[in-house]
Coordinates of C-alpha atoms in Angstrom, one line a residue:
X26 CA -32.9 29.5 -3.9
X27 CA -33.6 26.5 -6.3
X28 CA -30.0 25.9 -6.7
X29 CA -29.6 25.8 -3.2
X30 CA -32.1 23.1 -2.9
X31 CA -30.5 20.9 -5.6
X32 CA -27.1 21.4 -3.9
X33 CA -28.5 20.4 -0.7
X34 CA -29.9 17.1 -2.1
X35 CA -27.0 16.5 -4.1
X36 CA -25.2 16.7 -0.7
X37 CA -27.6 14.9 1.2
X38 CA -27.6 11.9 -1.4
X39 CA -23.9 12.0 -1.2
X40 CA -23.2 12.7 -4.5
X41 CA -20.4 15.0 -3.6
X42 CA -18.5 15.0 -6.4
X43 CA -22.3 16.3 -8.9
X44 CA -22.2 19.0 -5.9
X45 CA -18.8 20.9 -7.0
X46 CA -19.1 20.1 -10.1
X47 CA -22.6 21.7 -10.0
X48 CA -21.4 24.7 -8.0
X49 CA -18.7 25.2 -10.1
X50 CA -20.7 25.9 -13.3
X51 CA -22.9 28.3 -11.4
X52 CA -19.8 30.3 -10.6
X53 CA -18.2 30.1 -13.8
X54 CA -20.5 31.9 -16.4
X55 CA -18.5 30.1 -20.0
X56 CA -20.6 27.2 -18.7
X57 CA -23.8 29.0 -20.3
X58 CA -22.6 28.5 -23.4
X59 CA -22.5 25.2 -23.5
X60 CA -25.9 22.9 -23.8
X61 CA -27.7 21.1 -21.0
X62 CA -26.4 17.7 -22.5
X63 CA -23.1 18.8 -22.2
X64 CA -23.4 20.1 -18.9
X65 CA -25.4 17.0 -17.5
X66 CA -22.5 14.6 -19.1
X67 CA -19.7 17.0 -17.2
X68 CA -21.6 16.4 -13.9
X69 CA -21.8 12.9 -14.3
X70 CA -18.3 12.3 -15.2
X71 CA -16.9 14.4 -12.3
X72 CA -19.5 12.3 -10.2
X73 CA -17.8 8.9 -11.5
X74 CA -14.2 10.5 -11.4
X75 CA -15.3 11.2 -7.6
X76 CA -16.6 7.3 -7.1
X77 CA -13.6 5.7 -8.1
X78 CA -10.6 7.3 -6.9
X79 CA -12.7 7.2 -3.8
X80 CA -13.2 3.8 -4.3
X81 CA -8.9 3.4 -5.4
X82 CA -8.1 5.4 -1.4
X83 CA -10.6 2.8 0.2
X84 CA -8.5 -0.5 -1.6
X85 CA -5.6 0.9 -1.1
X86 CA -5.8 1.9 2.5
X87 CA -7.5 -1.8 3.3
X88 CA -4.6 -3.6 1.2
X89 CA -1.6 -1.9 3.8
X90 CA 0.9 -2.4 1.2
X91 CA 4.1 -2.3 2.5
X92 CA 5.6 0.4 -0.2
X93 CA 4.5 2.4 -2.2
X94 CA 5.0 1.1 -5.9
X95 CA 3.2 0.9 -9.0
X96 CA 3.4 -1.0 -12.2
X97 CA 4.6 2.4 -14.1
X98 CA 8.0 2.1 -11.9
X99 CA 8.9 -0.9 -12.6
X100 CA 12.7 -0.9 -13.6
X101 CA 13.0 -2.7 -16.8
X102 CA 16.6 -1.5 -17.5
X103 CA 18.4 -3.8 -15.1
X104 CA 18.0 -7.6 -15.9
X105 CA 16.3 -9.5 -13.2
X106 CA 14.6 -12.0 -15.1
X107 CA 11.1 -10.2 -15.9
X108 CA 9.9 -10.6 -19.3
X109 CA 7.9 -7.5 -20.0
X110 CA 5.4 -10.0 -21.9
X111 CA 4.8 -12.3 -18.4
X112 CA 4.5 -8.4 -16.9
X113 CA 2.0 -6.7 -19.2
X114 CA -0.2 -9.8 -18.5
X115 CA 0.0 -10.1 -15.0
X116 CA -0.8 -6.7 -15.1
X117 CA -3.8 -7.0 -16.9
X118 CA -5.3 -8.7 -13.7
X119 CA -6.8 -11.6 -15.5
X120 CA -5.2 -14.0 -13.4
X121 CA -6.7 -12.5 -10.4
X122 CA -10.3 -13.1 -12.7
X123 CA -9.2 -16.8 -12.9
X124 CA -8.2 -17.2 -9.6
X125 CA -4.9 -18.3 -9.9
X126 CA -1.7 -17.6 -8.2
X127 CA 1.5 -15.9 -8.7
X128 CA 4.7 -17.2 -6.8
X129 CA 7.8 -14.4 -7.0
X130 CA 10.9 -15.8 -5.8
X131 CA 14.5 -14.5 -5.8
X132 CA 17.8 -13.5 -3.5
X133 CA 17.4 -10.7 -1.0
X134 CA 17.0 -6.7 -2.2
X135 CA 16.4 -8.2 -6.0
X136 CA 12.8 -6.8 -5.5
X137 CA 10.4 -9.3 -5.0
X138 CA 8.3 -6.7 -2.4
X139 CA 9.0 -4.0 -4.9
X140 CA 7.2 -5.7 -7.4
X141 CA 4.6 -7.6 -5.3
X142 CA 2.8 -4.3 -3.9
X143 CA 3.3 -2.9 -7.5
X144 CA 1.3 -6.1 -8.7
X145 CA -1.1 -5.6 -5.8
X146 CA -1.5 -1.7 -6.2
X147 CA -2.7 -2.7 -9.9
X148 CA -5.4 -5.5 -8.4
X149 CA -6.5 -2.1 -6.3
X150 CA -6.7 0.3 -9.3
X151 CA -8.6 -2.6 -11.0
X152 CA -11.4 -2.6 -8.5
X153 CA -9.9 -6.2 -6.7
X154 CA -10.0 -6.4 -3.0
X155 CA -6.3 -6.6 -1.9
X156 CA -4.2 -7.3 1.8
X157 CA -0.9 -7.7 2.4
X158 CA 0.8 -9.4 5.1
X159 CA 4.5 -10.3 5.6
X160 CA 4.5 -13.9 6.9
X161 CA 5.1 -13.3 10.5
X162 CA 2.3 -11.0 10.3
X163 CA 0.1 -13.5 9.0
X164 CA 0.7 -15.7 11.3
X165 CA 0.5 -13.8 14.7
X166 CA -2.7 -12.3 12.9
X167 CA -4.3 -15.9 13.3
X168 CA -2.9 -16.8 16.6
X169 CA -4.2 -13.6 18.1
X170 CA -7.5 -13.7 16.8
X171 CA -7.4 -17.4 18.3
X172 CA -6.7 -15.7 21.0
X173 CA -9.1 -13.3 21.1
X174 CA -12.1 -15.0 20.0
X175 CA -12.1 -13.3 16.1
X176 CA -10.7 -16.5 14.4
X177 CA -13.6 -16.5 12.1
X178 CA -14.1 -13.1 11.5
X179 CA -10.3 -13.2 10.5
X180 CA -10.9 -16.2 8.0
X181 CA -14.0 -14.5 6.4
X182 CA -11.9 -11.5 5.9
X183 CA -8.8 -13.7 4.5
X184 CA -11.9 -15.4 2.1
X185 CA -13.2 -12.2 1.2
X186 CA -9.9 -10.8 -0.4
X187 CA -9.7 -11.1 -4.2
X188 CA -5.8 -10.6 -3.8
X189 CA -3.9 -12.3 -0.6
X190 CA 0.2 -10.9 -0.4
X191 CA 1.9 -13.6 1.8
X192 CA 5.2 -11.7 1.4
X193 CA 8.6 -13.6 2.4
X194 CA 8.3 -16.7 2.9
X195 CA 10.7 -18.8 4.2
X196 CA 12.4 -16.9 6.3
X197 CA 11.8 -18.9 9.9
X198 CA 11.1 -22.4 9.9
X199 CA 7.0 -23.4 10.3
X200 CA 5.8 -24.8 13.7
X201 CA 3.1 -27.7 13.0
X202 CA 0.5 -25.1 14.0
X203 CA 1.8 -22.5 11.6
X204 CA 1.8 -25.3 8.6
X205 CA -2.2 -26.6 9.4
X206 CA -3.0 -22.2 9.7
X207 CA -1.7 -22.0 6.3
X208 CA -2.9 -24.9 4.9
X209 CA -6.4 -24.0 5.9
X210 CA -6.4 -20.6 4.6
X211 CA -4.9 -21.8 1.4
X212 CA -7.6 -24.4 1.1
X213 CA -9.9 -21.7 1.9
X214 CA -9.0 -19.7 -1.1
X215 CA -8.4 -22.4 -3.5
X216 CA -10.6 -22.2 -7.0
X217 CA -12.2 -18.7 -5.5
X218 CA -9.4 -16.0 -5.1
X219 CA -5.5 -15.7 -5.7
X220 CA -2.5 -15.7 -3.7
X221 CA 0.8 -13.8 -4.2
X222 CA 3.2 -15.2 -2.6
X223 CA 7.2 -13.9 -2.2
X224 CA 10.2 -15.7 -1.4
X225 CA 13.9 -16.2 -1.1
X226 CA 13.4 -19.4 -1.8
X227 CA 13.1 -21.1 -5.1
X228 CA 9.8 -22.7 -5.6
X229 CA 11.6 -26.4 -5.3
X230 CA 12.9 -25.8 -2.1
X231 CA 9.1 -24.9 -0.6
X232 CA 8.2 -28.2 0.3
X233 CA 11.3 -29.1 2.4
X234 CA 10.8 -25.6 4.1
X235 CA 7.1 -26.3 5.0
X236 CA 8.2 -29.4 6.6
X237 CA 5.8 -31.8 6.9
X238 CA 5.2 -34.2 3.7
X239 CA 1.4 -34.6 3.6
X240 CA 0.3 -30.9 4.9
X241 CA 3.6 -29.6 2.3
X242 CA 1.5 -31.5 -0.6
X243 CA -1.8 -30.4 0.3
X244 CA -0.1 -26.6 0.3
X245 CA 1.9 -27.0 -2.9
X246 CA -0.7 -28.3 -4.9
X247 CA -3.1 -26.1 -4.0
X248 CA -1.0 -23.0 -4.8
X249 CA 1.3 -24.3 -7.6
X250 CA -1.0 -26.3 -10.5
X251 CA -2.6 -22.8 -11.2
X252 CA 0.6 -20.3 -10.6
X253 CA 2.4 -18.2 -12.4
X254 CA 6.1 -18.1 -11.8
X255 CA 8.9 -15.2 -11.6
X256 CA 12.2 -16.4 -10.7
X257 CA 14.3 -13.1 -10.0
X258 CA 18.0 -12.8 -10.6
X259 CA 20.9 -10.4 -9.9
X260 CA 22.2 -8.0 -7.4
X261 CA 20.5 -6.3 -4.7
X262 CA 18.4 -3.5 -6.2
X263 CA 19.1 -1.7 -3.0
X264 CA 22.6 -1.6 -3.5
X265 CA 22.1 -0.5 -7.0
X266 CA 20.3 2.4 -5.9
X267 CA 22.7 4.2 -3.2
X268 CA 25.6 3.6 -5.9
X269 CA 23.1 5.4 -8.0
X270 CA 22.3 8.3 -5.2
X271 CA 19.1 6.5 -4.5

């Protein structure tokens, strides 16, 4: 009856993961043996076990990352112009600590999205508050909410997020309202979060692509003075992979 009533509280506190772990040792009689330390420590570990991949599904299911990739799958057999130095410390997520950026450019199917929701799935595992948006996305995202009366619920959001993924840019040309929405959120997150932003562009060619001079400054030196670069190179990895039986 009394462990009943624990396992009812443990419930009702929502400490689910203390509550199997709880009623697991009551079924399994080779937990006697061991000491109430030891048994106290296993419940709290199983608790924090519980938290945080709880936590993980919650980042992960906010950050809507286009694939599925991690930092573990990254193919370093094929040369595409990733040093696994630059890697292991991008990785690390201190650059998302010091709010700075990371720009990935490179040819189509060389893997820029690949490695940019492998990147962000890290920033999730690492506790970070991750979205990702292809540019279109992005920016019907801000004209609907325009539309709709949310504009600043959408830029609180877009200020909230430890790790913004602005994924192909480049790929239309800007209208002037599409340059001032990015320049605003940009401003928005500059000194206090990071961006990640992918391209088929090479960095150079950004400020000609934005368009106009002064809001293409204003962008560029926001985002570039604190960046990290990855230039990509090679074939498409998608052609490497059906050759491959991929």
């Amino acid at each position: 009856m009394l462990n009943q009533q624990t396992l009812d509280k443990l419930y009702t506190m929502n400490l689910l993961g203390m509550a199997d772990s709880f009623k697991e040792q009551l079924q399994q009689p080779s937990f006697q043996d061991l000491s109430f330390d030891q048994r106290f420590g296993m419940l709290v570990d199983t608790q924090w076990t519980w938290k945080e991949n709880n936590r993980l599904k919650r980042l992960l299911k906010e950050a809507k990352l286009k694939l599925q990739a991690s930092v573990e799958d990254i193919d370093h057999k094929t040369s595409r112009g990733i040093e696994k130095s630059v890697l292991m410390n991008l990785t690390s997520c201190n650059w998302i600590r010091n709010h700075q950026n990371l720009l990935i450019s490179g040819p189509t199917g060389v893997g820029k999205t690949f490695l940019a929701c492998a990147i962000a799935q890290k920033a999730c595992r690492d506790g970070f508050r991750t979205l990702y948006l292809r540019m279109p996305q992005f920016f019907y995202q801000i004209a609907l909410a325009r539309a709709d009366g949310t504009y600043g619920n959408l830029m609180k959001k877009f200020s909230k997020t430890h790790l913004l993924v602005l994924d192909d840019l480049g790929l239309t040309s800007l209208s002037d309202t599409e340059r001032r929405d990015l320049l605003e959120v940009i401003e928005d997150r500059h000194g206090v979060s990071s961006t990640l932003i992918t391209s088929q562009l090479p960095v150079e060619n950004w400020h000609d692509h934005i368009g106009d001079p002064t809001i293409a400054d204003a962008i560029l030196d926001r985002i570039i003075h604190s960046a990290h670069r990855i230039q990509l190179k090679g074939g498409s990895m998608r052609k490497k992979q059906n050759l491959d039986g991929g």
